[in-house]
Amino acid sequence: MTIAAAGTRPQRAEGRGHLAAKLFDGRTRIRELYQEGAAKIRLPDTFDASMEAVIINTAGGLTGGDRMDWSVDAGAGTRIDVTTQACEKIYKASAGIAEVATSIKVGAQARVDWLPQETILFDRAALFRRLDVDLDESAQLLAVEAVLLGRKAMGEAVVSGLFRDRWRIRRSGQLIHAEELRLSEGVAALAARQAVLGGQVAFATLLYAGPLSEAYLGKVRPLVEGSMGGASAWNGKLVVRLAAADGFSLRKILIPVISALRNGAPVPKVWNL
């Protein structure tokens, strides 16, 4: 007996992970933990009052039609560092768009550092990524997203495809930061433009929202001097843009900047240079 392939929906990777934390006995503790499908969350031991969460896509990458949803709820007074086990790979899409949606809520006097490792786009990949954050008036956020248009050391290049990145950051319900990025169709030609990436294939955005934005600016600007990038601070937030020739060159700049925005604390252990 044979089964016709026509009209059969390809198997898709789907996952949903949720972590909520509370302050108990002076330490950040689990309040809720939920994981479904390809989404897994692991909590390594820490040696201070904070919590580190490592999110994992057990599908090993994403392609058209796959979807991952992550949510983090940091209760009052908590501190959570969230990272990924490895770089997220977005493979060629034969049909559909891969979607990754992240929702973060940060309570009073709490802080979340959203520190995923780089997203690697392969040629003809299609990805729509969303980051939505709701901050209390006294909360702090550090958010980092880095992208590689192929791995230069592996001889990879992204000629065409689709990458959409949407950020919405709110404080007490008021929008304080919004941005939309779209690279589509002739990605290589678009990235080669001087006003876009100037031919660089690795880039990152870092955003800090909190009372230390002006103080951090003086620490960050010397770190990005001489590179393709810049830093600005206004209205209680600091934004850093970076671009580099490859992933290794980007990390050499990115890691010190992240550390400066973490008061000298290193990046999570799963990162390496």
PDB file of C-alpha atoms in Angstrom:
ATOM      1  CA  MET A   1       0.000   0.000   0.000  1.00  0.00           C
ATOM      2  CA  THR A   2       1.293   3.445  -0.904  1.00  0.00           C
ATOM      3  CA  ILE A   3       0.389   6.783   0.593  1.00  0.00           C
ATOM      4  CA  ALA A   4       0.290   9.806  -1.701  1.00  0.00           C
ATOM      5  CA  ALA A   5       2.568  12.602  -0.586  1.00  0.00           C
ATOM      6  CA  ALA A   6       0.492  15.267  -2.294  1.00  0.00           C
ATOM      7  CA  GLY A   7      -1.488  17.329   0.187  1.00  0.00           C
ATOM      8  CA  THR A   8       0.312  15.857   3.193  1.00  0.00           C
ATOM      9  CA  ARG A   9       1.366  18.518   5.689  1.00  0.00           C
ATOM     10  CA  PRO A  10       5.072  18.209   6.560  1.00  0.00           C
ATOM     11  CA  GLN A  11       5.857  17.633  10.220  1.00  0.00           C
ATOM     12  CA  ARG A  12       6.677  20.905  11.954  1.00  0.00           C
ATOM     13  CA  ALA A  13       8.646  21.714  15.096  1.00  0.00           C
ATOM     14  CA  GLU A  14       6.600  23.465  17.742  1.00  0.00           C
ATOM     15  CA  GLY A  15       7.365  24.361  21.325  1.00  0.00           C
ATOM     16  CA  ARG A  16       6.251  26.520  24.203  1.00  0.00           C
ATOM     17  CA  GLY A  17       8.217  27.294  27.342  1.00  0.00           C
ATOM     18  CA  HIS A  18       7.191  29.436  30.319  1.00  0.00           C
ATOM     19  CA  LEU A  19       9.166  30.423  33.404  1.00  0.00           C
ATOM     20  CA  ALA A  20       7.833  32.527  36.279  1.00  0.00           C
ATOM     21  CA  ALA A  21       9.945  33.441  39.303  1.00  0.00           C
ATOM     22  CA  LYS A  22       9.328  34.772  42.800  1.00  0.00           C
ATOM     23  CA  LEU A  23      11.525  36.085  45.583  1.00  0.00           C
ATOM     24  CA  PHE A  24      11.726  33.671  48.516  1.00  0.00           C
ATOM     25  CA  ASP A  25      14.131  33.852  51.443  1.00  0.00           C
ATOM     26  CA  GLY A  26      16.239  36.398  49.594  1.00  0.00           C
ATOM     27  CA  ARG A  27      16.713  34.282  46.450  1.00  0.00           C
ATOM     28  CA  THR A  28      15.011  34.034  43.074  1.00  0.00           C
ATOM     29  CA  ARG A  29      12.976  30.812  43.030  1.00  0.00           C
ATOM     30  CA  ILE A  30      10.673  29.024  40.598  1.00  0.00           C
ATOM     31  CA  ARG A  31       7.021  29.992  40.784  1.00  0.00           C
ATOM     32  CA  GLU A  32       5.912  28.315  37.558  1.00  0.00           C
ATOM     33  CA  LEU A  33       7.730  26.196  34.993  1.00  0.00           C
ATOM     34  CA  TYR A  34       6.067  24.835  31.879  1.00  0.00           C
ATOM     35  CA  GLN A  35       7.548  23.276  28.759  1.00  0.00           C
ATOM     36  CA  GLU A  36       5.890  21.688  25.771  1.00  0.00           C
ATOM     37  CA  GLY A  37       7.047  20.117  22.507  1.00  0.00           C
ATOM     38  CA  ALA A  38      10.540  21.078  21.357  1.00  0.00           C
ATOM     39  CA  ALA A  39      10.896  23.791  24.034  1.00  0.00           C
ATOM     40  CA  LYS A  40      12.930  22.918  27.130  1.00  0.00           C
ATOM     41  CA  ILE A  41      14.149  25.096  30.005  1.00  0.00           C
ATOM     42  CA  ARG A  42      17.055  24.135  32.252  1.00  0.00           C
ATOM     43  CA  LEU A  43      18.086  25.949  35.434  1.00  0.00           C
ATOM     44  CA  PRO A  44      21.800  25.558  36.282  1.00  0.00           C
ATOM     45  CA  ASP A  45      22.930  26.106  39.860  1.00  0.00           C
ATOM     46  CA  THR A  46      23.932  29.668  40.676  1.00  0.00           C
ATOM     47  CA  PHE A  47      26.087  30.937  43.516  1.00  0.00           C
ATOM     48  CA  ASP A  48      24.189  34.122  44.244  1.00  0.00           C
ATOM     49  CA  ALA A  49      20.568  35.193  44.654  1.00  0.00           C
ATOM     50  CA  SER A  50      19.847  35.254  40.911  1.00  0.00           C
ATOM     51  CA  MET A  51      18.447  32.565  38.607  1.00  0.00           C
ATOM     52  CA  GLU A  52      19.935  31.459  35.285  1.00  0.00           C
ATOM     53  CA  ALA A  53      17.657  29.854  32.709  1.00  0.00           C
ATOM     54  CA  VAL A  54      18.934  28.072  29.603  1.00  0.00           C
ATOM     55  CA  ILE A  55      16.315  27.631  26.906  1.00  0.00           C
ATOM     56  CA  ILE A  56      16.694  24.806  24.399  1.00  0.00           C
ATOM     57  CA  ASN A  57      15.076  23.974  21.075  1.00  0.00           C
ATOM     58  CA  THR A  58      15.406  20.191  20.925  1.00  0.00           C
ATOM     59  CA  ALA A  59      14.436  20.219  17.226  1.00  0.00           C
ATOM     60  CA  GLY A  60      17.984  21.405  16.504  1.00  0.00           C
ATOM     61  CA  GLY A  61      16.936  24.339  14.328  1.00  0.00           C
ATOM     62  CA  LEU A  62      13.929  25.880  12.612  1.00  0.00           C
ATOM     63  CA  THR A  63      12.545  26.020   9.104  1.00  0.00           C
ATOM     64  CA  GLY A  64       9.386  27.306   7.412  1.00  0.00           C
ATOM     65  CA  GLY A  65       6.254  26.587   9.437  1.00  0.00           C
ATOM     66  CA  ASP A  66       8.055  25.904  12.734  1.00  0.00           C
ATOM     67  CA  ARG A  67       7.083  27.953  15.802  1.00  0.00           C
ATOM     68  CA  MET A  68       8.606  28.533  19.218  1.00  0.00           C
ATOM     69  CA  ASP A  69       7.033  30.570  22.032  1.00  0.00           C
ATOM     70  CA  TRP A  70       8.933  31.638  25.144  1.00  0.00           C
ATOM     71  CA  SER A  71       7.629  33.626  28.118  1.00  0.00           C
ATOM     72  CA  VAL A  72       9.373  34.872  31.260  1.00  0.00           C
ATOM     73  CA  ASP A  73       7.670  36.477  34.257  1.00  0.00           C
ATOM     74  CA  ALA A  74      10.070  37.950  36.813  1.00  0.00           C
ATOM     75  CA  GLY A  75       8.257  38.712  40.055  1.00  0.00           C
ATOM     76  CA  ALA A  76       9.039  41.632  42.335  1.00  0.00           C
ATOM     77  CA  GLY A  77      12.662  41.765  43.454  1.00  0.00           C
ATOM     78  CA  THR A  78      13.836  38.823  41.328  1.00  0.00           C
ATOM     79  CA  ARG A  79      16.829  38.599  38.991  1.00  0.00           C
ATOM     80  CA  ILE A  80      16.791  36.249  35.986  1.00  0.00           C
ATOM     81  CA  ASP A  81      19.433  35.716  33.287  1.00  0.00           C
ATOM     82  CA  VAL A  82      18.035  33.910  30.237  1.00  0.00           C
ATOM     83  CA  THR A  83      20.233  32.460  27.517  1.00  0.00           C
ATOM     84  CA  THR A  84      20.235  29.671  24.942  1.00  0.00           C
ATOM     85  CA  GLN A  85      22.151  26.407  24.928  1.00  0.00           C
ATOM     86  CA  ALA A  86      23.552  27.174  21.476  1.00  0.00           C
ATOM     87  CA  CYS A  87      23.043  29.405  18.464  1.00  0.00           C
ATOM     88  CA  GLU A  88      19.598  29.020  16.885  1.00  0.00           C
ATOM     89  CA  LYS A  89      19.877  27.866  13.255  1.00  0.00           C
ATOM     90  CA  ILE A  90      17.253  28.911  10.725  1.00  0.00           C
ATOM     91  CA  TYR A  91      17.398  26.608   7.706  1.00  0.00           C
ATOM     92  CA  LYS A  92      16.189  26.996   4.119  1.00  0.00           C
ATOM     93  CA  ALA A  93      12.395  27.157   3.991  1.00  0.00           C
ATOM     94  CA  SER A  94      10.624  25.255   1.243  1.00  0.00           C
ATOM     95  CA  ALA A  95       7.344  26.848   2.348  1.00  0.00           C
ATOM     96  CA  GLY A  96       6.084  29.026   5.181  1.00  0.00           C
ATOM     97  CA  ILE A  97       7.922  31.149   7.742  1.00  0.00           C
ATOM     98  CA  ALA A  98       9.542  30.092  11.014  1.00  0.00           C
ATOM     99  CA  GLU A  99       8.257  32.107  13.972  1.00  0.00           C
ATOM    100  CA  VAL A 100       9.876  32.786  17.345  1.00  0.00           C
ATOM    101  CA  ALA A 101       7.874  34.839  19.848  1.00  0.00           C
ATOM    102  CA  THR A 102       9.239  35.945  23.228  1.00  0.00           C
ATOM    103  CA  SER A 103       7.223  37.667  25.958  1.00  0.00           C
ATOM    104  CA  ILE A 104       8.914  39.054  29.082  1.00  0.00           C
ATOM    105  CA  LYS A 105       7.303  40.646  32.129  1.00  0.00           C
ATOM    106  CA  VAL A 106       9.531  42.287  34.755  1.00  0.00           C
ATOM    107  CA  GLY A 107       8.074  43.244  38.134  1.00  0.00           C
ATOM    108  CA  ALA A 108       8.962  45.918  40.682  1.00  0.00           C
ATOM    109  CA  GLN A 109      12.690  46.163  41.479  1.00  0.00           C
ATOM    110  CA  ALA A 110      13.319  43.083  39.292  1.00  0.00           C
ATOM    111  CA  ARG A 111      15.778  42.645  36.445  1.00  0.00           C
ATOM    112  CA  VAL A 112      15.847  40.330  33.422  1.00  0.00           C
ATOM    113  CA  ASP A 113      18.871  39.901  31.159  1.00  0.00           C
ATOM    114  CA  TRP A 114      17.728  38.353  27.867  1.00  0.00           C
ATOM    115  CA  LEU A 115      20.991  36.988  26.421  1.00  0.00           C
ATOM    116  CA  PRO A 116      20.367  34.404  23.682  1.00  0.00           C
ATOM    117  CA  GLN A 117      23.313  33.356  21.563  1.00  0.00           C
ATOM    118  CA  GLU A 118      23.351  34.324  17.893  1.00  0.00           C
ATOM    119  CA  THR A 119      20.676  33.396  15.393  1.00  0.00           C
ATOM    120  CA  ILE A 120      22.288  31.909  12.267  1.00  0.00           C
ATOM    121  CA  LEU A 121      20.373  32.396   9.031  1.00  0.00           C
ATOM    122  CA  PHE A 122      21.029  30.076   6.110  1.00  0.00           C
ATOM    123  CA  ASP A 123      20.393  30.941   2.479  1.00  0.00           C
ATOM    124  CA  ARG A 124      16.664  31.104   1.633  1.00  0.00           C
ATOM    125  CA  ALA A 125      15.691  30.947   5.313  1.00  0.00           C
ATOM    126  CA  ALA A 126      12.504  32.698   6.419  1.00  0.00           C
ATOM    127  CA  LEU A 127      12.096  33.935  10.009  1.00  0.00           C
ATOM    128  CA  PHE A 128       9.724  36.283  11.826  1.00  0.00           C
ATOM    129  CA  ARG A 129      10.948  37.022  15.357  1.00  0.00           C
ATOM    130  CA  ARG A 130       9.070  39.047  17.978  1.00  0.00           C
ATOM    131  CA  LEU A 131      10.127  40.392  21.373  1.00  0.00           C
ATOM    132  CA  ASP A 132       7.491  41.925  23.660  1.00  0.00           C
ATOM    133  CA  VAL A 133       8.475  43.256  27.093  1.00  0.00           C
ATOM    134  CA  ASP A 134       6.360  44.796  29.869  1.00  0.00           C
ATOM    135  CA  LEU A 135       8.397  46.564  32.563  1.00  0.00           C
ATOM    136  CA  ASP A 136       7.385  47.881  35.954  1.00  0.00           C
ATOM    137  CA  GLU A 137       8.364  51.489  36.593  1.00  0.00           C
ATOM    138  CA  SER A 138      11.303  50.354  38.760  1.00  0.00           C
ATOM    139  CA  ALA A 139      12.361  47.310  36.705  1.00  0.00           C
ATOM    140  CA  GLN A 140      15.495  46.841  34.587  1.00  0.00           C
ATOM    141  CA  LEU A 141      15.975  45.015  31.290  1.00  0.00           C
ATOM    142  CA  LEU A 142      19.008  44.070  29.226  1.00  0.00           C
ATOM    143  CA  ALA A 143      18.060  42.548  25.870  1.00  0.00           C
ATOM    144  CA  VAL A 144      20.528  41.302  23.263  1.00  0.00           C
ATOM    145  CA  GLU A 145      19.817  39.858  19.827  1.00  0.00           C
ATOM    146  CA  ALA A 146      22.603  38.973  17.403  1.00  0.00           C
ATOM    147  CA  VAL A 147      22.300  37.619  13.856  1.00  0.00           C
ATOM    148  CA  LEU A 148      24.738  35.945  11.477  1.00  0.00           C
ATOM    149  CA  LEU A 149      23.981  35.920   7.754  1.00  0.00           C
ATOM    150  CA  GLY A 150      25.616  32.528   7.334  1.00  0.00           C
ATOM    151  CA  ARG A 151      28.874  31.370   8.896  1.00  0.00           C
ATOM    152  CA  LYS A 152      31.762  32.949   7.025  1.00  0.00           C
ATOM    153  CA  ALA A 153      34.252  30.359   8.296  1.00  0.00           C
ATOM    154  CA  MET A 154      32.102  27.619   6.738  1.00  0.00           C
ATOM    155  CA  GLY A 155      31.878  29.403   3.398  1.00  0.00           C
ATOM    156  CA  GLU A 156      28.167  30.105   3.879  1.00  0.00           C
ATOM    157  CA  ALA A 157      26.389  33.148   2.490  1.00  0.00           C
ATOM    158  CA  VAL A 158      22.794  34.356   2.532  1.00  0.00           C
ATOM    159  CA  VAL A 159      21.879  35.511  -0.956  1.00  0.00           C
ATOM    160  CA  SER A 160      18.124  35.618  -0.506  1.00  0.00           C
ATOM    161  CA  GLY A 161      15.531  34.926   2.159  1.00  0.00           C
ATOM    162  CA  LEU A 162      13.416  36.748   4.718  1.00  0.00           C
ATOM    163  CA  PHE A 163      14.227  38.045   8.191  1.00  0.00           C
ATOM    164  CA  ARG A 164      11.769  40.163  10.184  1.00  0.00           C
ATOM    165  CA  ASP A 165      12.528  41.336  13.710  1.00  0.00           C
ATOM    166  CA  ARG A 166       9.930  43.190  15.793  1.00  0.00           C
ATOM    167  CA  TRP A 167      10.572  44.718  19.252  1.00  0.00           C
ATOM    168  CA  ARG A 168       8.018  46.353  21.533  1.00  0.00           C
ATOM    169  CA  ILE A 169       9.221  47.459  24.988  1.00  0.00           C
ATOM    170  CA  ARG A 170       6.730  49.033  27.387  1.00  0.00           C
ATOM    171  CA  ARG A 171       7.106  50.521  30.846  1.00  0.00           C
ATOM    172  CA  SER A 172       3.960  50.717  32.971  1.00  0.00           C
ATOM    173  CA  GLY A 173       1.983  50.139  29.791  1.00  0.00           C
ATOM    174  CA  GLN A 174       3.628  53.009  27.886  1.00  0.00           C
ATOM    175  CA  LEU A 175       5.657  52.223  24.766  1.00  0.00           C
ATOM    176  CA  ILE A 176       9.293  53.259  25.293  1.00  0.00           C
ATOM    177  CA  HIS A 177      10.977  51.422  22.427  1.00  0.00           C
ATOM    178  CA  ALA A 178       9.766  50.021  19.111  1.00  0.00           C
ATOM    179  CA  GLU A 179      11.672  48.828  16.089  1.00  0.00           C
ATOM    180  CA  GLU A 180      11.082  46.840  12.929  1.00  0.00           C
ATOM    181  CA  LEU A 181      13.783  45.205  10.825  1.00  0.00           C
ATOM    182  CA  ARG A 182      13.128  43.509   7.510  1.00  0.00           C
ATOM    183  CA  LEU A 183      15.689  41.912   5.196  1.00  0.00           C
ATOM    184  CA  SER A 184      14.007  40.209   2.264  1.00  0.00           C
ATOM    185  CA  GLU A 185      14.542  38.821  -1.230  1.00  0.00           C
ATOM    186  CA  GLY A 186      18.012  40.038  -2.275  1.00  0.00           C
ATOM    187  CA  VAL A 187      19.449  39.940   1.245  1.00  0.00           C
ATOM    188  CA  ALA A 188      23.101  39.971   0.152  1.00  0.00           C
ATOM    189  CA  ALA A 189      22.599  43.005  -2.084  1.00  0.00           C
ATOM    190  CA  LEU A 190      20.682  44.815   0.646  1.00  0.00           C
ATOM    191  CA  ALA A 191      23.291  44.041   3.327  1.00  0.00           C
ATOM    192  CA  ALA A 192      26.041  45.325   1.026  1.00  0.00           C
ATOM    193  CA  ARG A 193      24.594  48.827   1.058  1.00  0.00           C
ATOM    194  CA  GLN A 194      26.575  51.238   3.195  1.00  0.00           C
ATOM    195  CA  ALA A 195      23.436  52.524   4.916  1.00  0.00           C
ATOM    196  CA  VAL A 196      22.442  48.979   5.918  1.00  0.00           C
ATOM    197  CA  LEU A 197      25.400  46.754   6.924  1.00  0.00           C
ATOM    198  CA  GLY A 198      28.162  47.974   4.611  1.00  0.00           C
ATOM    199  CA  GLY A 199      28.923  44.409   3.524  1.00  0.00           C
ATOM    200  CA  GLN A 200      29.167  43.020   7.074  1.00  0.00           C
ATOM    201  CA  VAL A 201      27.376  39.737   7.781  1.00  0.00           C
ATOM    202  CA  ALA A 202      27.208  39.728  11.599  1.00  0.00           C
ATOM    203  CA  PHE A 203      25.211  42.295  13.553  1.00  0.00           C
ATOM    204  CA  ALA A 204      23.613  42.831  16.951  1.00  0.00           C
ATOM    205  CA  THR A 205      21.308  45.124  18.884  1.00  0.00           C
ATOM    206  CA  LEU A 206      21.596  45.613  22.644  1.00  0.00           C
ATOM    207  CA  LEU A 207      19.068  47.526  24.700  1.00  0.00           C
ATOM    208  CA  TYR A 208      19.231  48.430  28.376  1.00  0.00           C
ATOM    209  CA  ALA A 209      16.190  50.025  29.997  1.00  0.00           C
ATOM    210  CA  GLY A 210      16.647  51.317  33.524  1.00  0.00           C
ATOM    211  CA  PRO A 211      18.055  54.052  35.731  1.00  0.00           C
ATOM    212  CA  LEU A 212      21.706  53.356  34.833  1.00  0.00           C
ATOM    213  CA  SER A 213      21.461  54.076  31.111  1.00  0.00           C
ATOM    214  CA  GLU A 214      23.467  57.310  31.238  1.00  0.00           C
ATOM    215  CA  ALA A 215      26.092  55.791  33.536  1.00  0.00           C
ATOM    216  CA  TYR A 216      26.485  52.754  31.275  1.00  0.00           C
ATOM    217  CA  LEU A 217      26.934  54.929  28.194  1.00  0.00           C
ATOM    218  CA  GLY A 218      30.323  56.139  29.376  1.00  0.00           C
ATOM    219  CA  LYS A 219      31.480  52.530  29.819  1.00  0.00           C
ATOM    220  CA  VAL A 220      30.139  51.242  26.522  1.00  0.00           C
ATOM    221  CA  ARG A 221      31.239  53.897  24.050  1.00  0.00           C
ATOM    222  CA  PRO A 222      34.987  53.251  24.471  1.00  0.00           C
ATOM    223  CA  LEU A 223      34.340  49.545  23.835  1.00  0.00           C
ATOM    224  CA  VAL A 224      32.711  50.143  20.458  1.00  0.00           C
ATOM    225  CA  GLU A 225      35.172  52.763  19.218  1.00  0.00           C
ATOM    226  CA  GLY A 226      36.963  51.626  16.083  1.00  0.00           C
ATOM    227  CA  SER A 227      34.233  49.165  15.174  1.00  0.00           C
ATOM    228  CA  MET A 228      31.173  49.531  12.966  1.00  0.00           C
ATOM    229  CA  GLY A 229      28.678  50.498  15.612  1.00  0.00           C
ATOM    230  CA  GLY A 230      27.584  53.060  18.121  1.00  0.00           C
ATOM    231  CA  ALA A 231      25.766  53.664  21.385  1.00  0.00           C
ATOM    232  CA  SER A 232      23.202  56.241  22.497  1.00  0.00           C
ATOM    233  CA  ALA A 233      21.249  56.841  25.707  1.00  0.00           C
ATOM    234  CA  TRP A 234      18.068  58.861  26.182  1.00  0.00           C
ATOM    235  CA  ASN A 235      14.810  58.736  28.113  1.00  0.00           C
ATOM    236  CA  GLY A 236      15.961  55.979  30.471  1.00  0.00           C
ATOM    237  CA  LYS A 237      17.253  53.568  27.843  1.00  0.00           C
ATOM    238  CA  LEU A 238      20.528  52.775  26.109  1.00  0.00           C
ATOM    239  CA  VAL A 239      20.766  51.256  22.627  1.00  0.00           C
ATOM    240  CA  VAL A 240      23.904  49.761  21.084  1.00  0.00           C
ATOM    241  CA  ARG A 241      24.205  48.710  17.432  1.00  0.00           C
ATOM    242  CA  LEU A 242      27.110  46.583  16.232  1.00  0.00           C
ATOM    243  CA  ALA A 243      28.167  45.039  12.932  1.00  0.00           C
ATOM    244  CA  ALA A 244      31.217  42.923  12.100  1.00  0.00           C
ATOM    245  CA  ALA A 245      32.758  40.826   9.342  1.00  0.00           C
ATOM    246  CA  ASP A 246      31.957  37.486  10.996  1.00  0.00           C
ATOM    247  CA  GLY A 247      30.628  35.870  14.157  1.00  0.00           C
ATOM    248  CA  PHE A 248      34.001  35.689  15.904  1.00  0.00           C
ATOM    249  CA  SER A 249      34.725  39.374  15.306  1.00  0.00           C
ATOM    250  CA  LEU A 250      31.254  40.269  16.551  1.00  0.00           C
ATOM    251  CA  ARG A 251      31.665  38.293  19.769  1.00  0.00           C
ATOM    252  CA  LYS A 252      34.985  39.981  20.510  1.00  0.00           C
ATOM    253  CA  ILE A 253      33.095  43.270  20.710  1.00  0.00           C
ATOM    254  CA  LEU A 254      29.753  41.982  21.956  1.00  0.00           C
ATOM    255  CA  ILE A 255      30.969  40.093  25.045  1.00  0.00           C
ATOM    256  CA  PRO A 256      32.778  43.067  26.666  1.00  0.00           C
ATOM    257  CA  VAL A 257      29.764  45.300  25.981  1.00  0.00           C
ATOM    258  CA  ILE A 258      27.394  42.802  27.589  1.00  0.00           C
ATOM    259  CA  SER A 259      29.709  42.504  30.585  1.00  0.00           C
ATOM    260  CA  ALA A 260      29.826  46.286  30.983  1.00  0.00           C
ATOM    261  CA  LEU A 261      26.015  46.403  30.983  1.00  0.00           C
ATOM    262  CA  ARG A 262      26.025  43.684  33.674  1.00  0.00           C
ATOM    263  CA  ASN A 263      28.262  45.671  36.056  1.00  0.00           C
ATOM    264  CA  GLY A 264      31.263  43.536  35.147  1.00  0.00           C
ATOM    265  CA  ALA A 265      29.541  40.157  35.410  1.00  0.00           C
ATOM    266  CA  PRO A 266      30.554  37.719  32.647  1.00  0.00           C
ATOM    267  CA  VAL A 267      28.234  36.358  29.989  1.00  0.00           C
ATOM    268  CA  PRO A 268      26.560  33.027  30.853  1.00  0.00           C
ATOM    269  CA  LYS A 269      28.875  30.001  30.888  1.00  0.00           C
ATOM    270  CA  VAL A 270      27.291  28.470  27.779  1.00  0.00           C
ATOM    271  CA  TRP A 271      28.752  31.364  25.766  1.00  0.00           C
ATOM    272  CA  ASN A 272      32.341  30.997  24.564  1.00  0.00           C
ATOM    273  CA  LEU A 273      34.677  32.991  22.346  1.00  0.00           C
TER     274      LEU A 273
END
